[in-house]
């Protein structure tokens, strides 16, 4: 991966409990549950949904697009805080 040092390690981040299901799914489902997917899989599903909503012409789809975008901002802030304050790591995947 992109491990550059002790505090810059994507392997540490991706293999942590927060690397799957935002670290939250395991509280409701088993760790090996089909719903406890890596965050990258959840991201692909999310952006596919965003693209579909963006292509729709309905007002409901536009409202859902805005709502889901704000939810993704909240999710990103959550994961960034876990990264900085819990894991004490920095991972920038380009």
mmCIF file of C-alpha atoms in Angstrom, residues 3-92:
data_model
loop_
_atom_site.group_PDB
_atom_site.id
_atom_site.type_symbol
_atom_site.label_atom_id
_atom_site.label_comp_id
_atom_site.label_asym_id
_atom_site.label_seq_id
_atom_site.Cartn_x
_atom_site.Cartn_y
_atom_site.Cartn_z
ATOM 1 C CA UNK A 3 2.899 3.055 3.870
ATOM 2 C CA UNK A 4 5.407 5.875 4.135
ATOM 3 C CA UNK A 5 6.162 5.788 7.845
ATOM 4 C CA UNK A 6 4.870 5.150 11.350
ATOM 5 C CA UNK A 7 2.155 7.814 11.195
ATOM 6 C CA UNK A 8 1.464 7.578 7.452
ATOM 7 C CA UNK A 9 0.160 4.067 6.945
ATOM 8 C CA UNK A 10 -2.832 3.228 4.791
ATOM 9 C CA UNK A 11 -2.485 -0.465 5.693
ATOM 10 C CA UNK A 12 -3.083 0.401 9.334
ATOM 11 C CA UNK A 13 -6.202 2.374 8.391
ATOM 12 C CA UNK A 14 -7.673 -0.129 5.931
ATOM 13 C CA UNK A 15 -7.179 -3.085 8.259
ATOM 14 C CA UNK A 16 -8.558 -1.323 11.340
ATOM 15 C CA UNK A 17 -12.125 -1.964 12.474
ATOM 16 C CA UNK A 18 -13.120 1.385 10.928
ATOM 17 C CA UNK A 19 -12.004 0.172 7.493
ATOM 18 C CA UNK A 20 -15.187 -1.909 7.149
ATOM 19 C CA UNK A 21 -18.719 -0.617 7.509
ATOM 20 C CA UNK A 22 -17.444 2.667 8.996
ATOM 21 C CA UNK A 23 -16.665 0.688 12.135
ATOM 22 C CA UNK A 24 -20.375 0.738 12.972
ATOM 23 C CA UNK A 25 -21.908 -2.237 11.155
ATOM 24 C CA UNK A 26 -20.110 -4.747 13.380
ATOM 25 C CA UNK A 27 -22.195 -3.547 16.340
ATOM 26 C CA UNK A 28 -25.398 -4.627 14.584
ATOM 27 C CA UNK A 29 -24.217 -7.529 12.413
ATOM 28 C CA UNK A 30 -21.524 -10.174 12.623
ATOM 29 C CA UNK A 31 -18.018 -9.151 11.532
ATOM 30 C CA UNK A 32 -18.232 -11.540 8.588
ATOM 31 C CA UNK A 33 -21.733 -10.370 7.590
ATOM 32 C CA UNK A 34 -22.415 -9.586 3.941
ATOM 33 C CA UNK A 35 -23.372 -6.055 5.024
ATOM 34 C CA UNK A 36 -19.998 -5.406 6.715
ATOM 35 C CA UNK A 37 -18.178 -4.496 3.510
ATOM 36 C CA UNK A 38 -14.955 -2.490 3.151
ATOM 37 C CA UNK A 39 -15.548 1.250 3.011
ATOM 38 C CA UNK A 40 -14.327 1.280 -0.586
ATOM 39 C CA UNK A 41 -17.237 -0.975 -1.614
ATOM 40 C CA UNK A 42 -19.672 1.273 0.249
ATOM 41 C CA UNK A 43 -18.142 4.265 -1.540
ATOM 42 C CA UNK A 44 -18.655 2.659 -4.944
ATOM 43 C CA UNK A 45 -22.291 1.965 -4.104
ATOM 44 C CA UNK A 46 -22.757 5.513 -2.810
ATOM 45 C CA UNK A 47 -21.278 7.188 -5.889
ATOM 46 C CA UNK A 48 -23.311 4.928 -8.172
ATOM 47 C CA UNK A 49 -26.428 6.066 -6.308
ATOM 48 C CA UNK A 50 -25.298 9.701 -6.581
ATOM 49 C CA UNK A 51 -24.805 9.343 -10.324
ATOM 50 C CA UNK A 52 -28.235 7.787 -10.755
ATOM 51 C CA UNK A 53 -29.872 10.519 -8.701
ATOM 52 C CA UNK A 54 -27.976 13.168 -10.656
ATOM 53 C CA UNK A 55 -29.280 11.800 -13.937
ATOM 54 C CA UNK A 56 -32.865 11.856 -12.730
ATOM 55 C CA UNK A 57 -35.003 14.894 -13.478
ATOM 56 C CA UNK A 58 -37.403 14.615 -10.553
ATOM 57 C CA UNK A 59 -37.515 17.032 -7.633
ATOM 58 C CA UNK A 60 -37.541 14.115 -5.197
ATOM 59 C CA UNK A 61 -34.311 12.765 -6.662
ATOM 60 C CA UNK A 62 -32.720 16.206 -6.408
ATOM 61 C CA UNK A 63 -33.744 16.503 -2.760
ATOM 62 C CA UNK A 64 -32.389 13.005 -2.029
ATOM 63 C CA UNK A 65 -29.158 13.906 -3.842
ATOM 64 C CA UNK A 66 -28.669 16.955 -1.611
ATOM 65 C CA UNK A 67 -29.536 14.996 1.536
ATOM 66 C CA UNK A 68 -27.215 12.107 0.687
ATOM 67 C CA UNK A 69 -24.436 14.570 -0.159
ATOM 68 C CA UNK A 70 -24.711 16.159 3.290
ATOM 69 C CA UNK A 71 -24.744 12.697 4.850
ATOM 70 C CA UNK A 72 -21.522 11.883 3.005
ATOM 71 C CA UNK A 73 -19.929 15.056 4.392
ATOM 72 C CA UNK A 74 -20.883 13.920 7.904
ATOM 73 C CA UNK A 75 -19.473 10.434 7.195
ATOM 74 C CA UNK A 76 -16.234 11.900 5.882
ATOM 75 C CA UNK A 77 -15.848 14.112 8.959
ATOM 76 C CA UNK A 78 -16.507 11.072 11.176
ATOM 77 C CA UNK A 79 -13.844 8.988 9.417
ATOM 78 C CA UNK A 80 -11.369 11.905 9.383
ATOM 79 C CA UNK A 81 -11.773 12.332 13.136
ATOM 80 C CA UNK A 82 -11.231 8.584 13.672
ATOM 81 C CA UNK A 83 -8.142 8.798 11.489
ATOM 82 C CA UNK A 84 -6.646 11.775 13.317
ATOM 83 C CA UNK A 85 -7.705 11.283 16.927
ATOM 84 C CA UNK A 86 -8.181 7.529 17.388
ATOM 85 C CA UNK A 87 -5.719 5.948 14.974
ATOM 86 C CA UNK A 88 -3.289 8.881 15.018
ATOM 87 C CA UNK A 89 -2.549 8.203 11.387
ATOM 88 C CA UNK A 90 -2.657 9.953 8.037
ATOM 89 C CA UNK A 91 -3.663 8.164 4.873
ATOM 90 C CA UNK A 92 -4.166 9.993 1.617
#
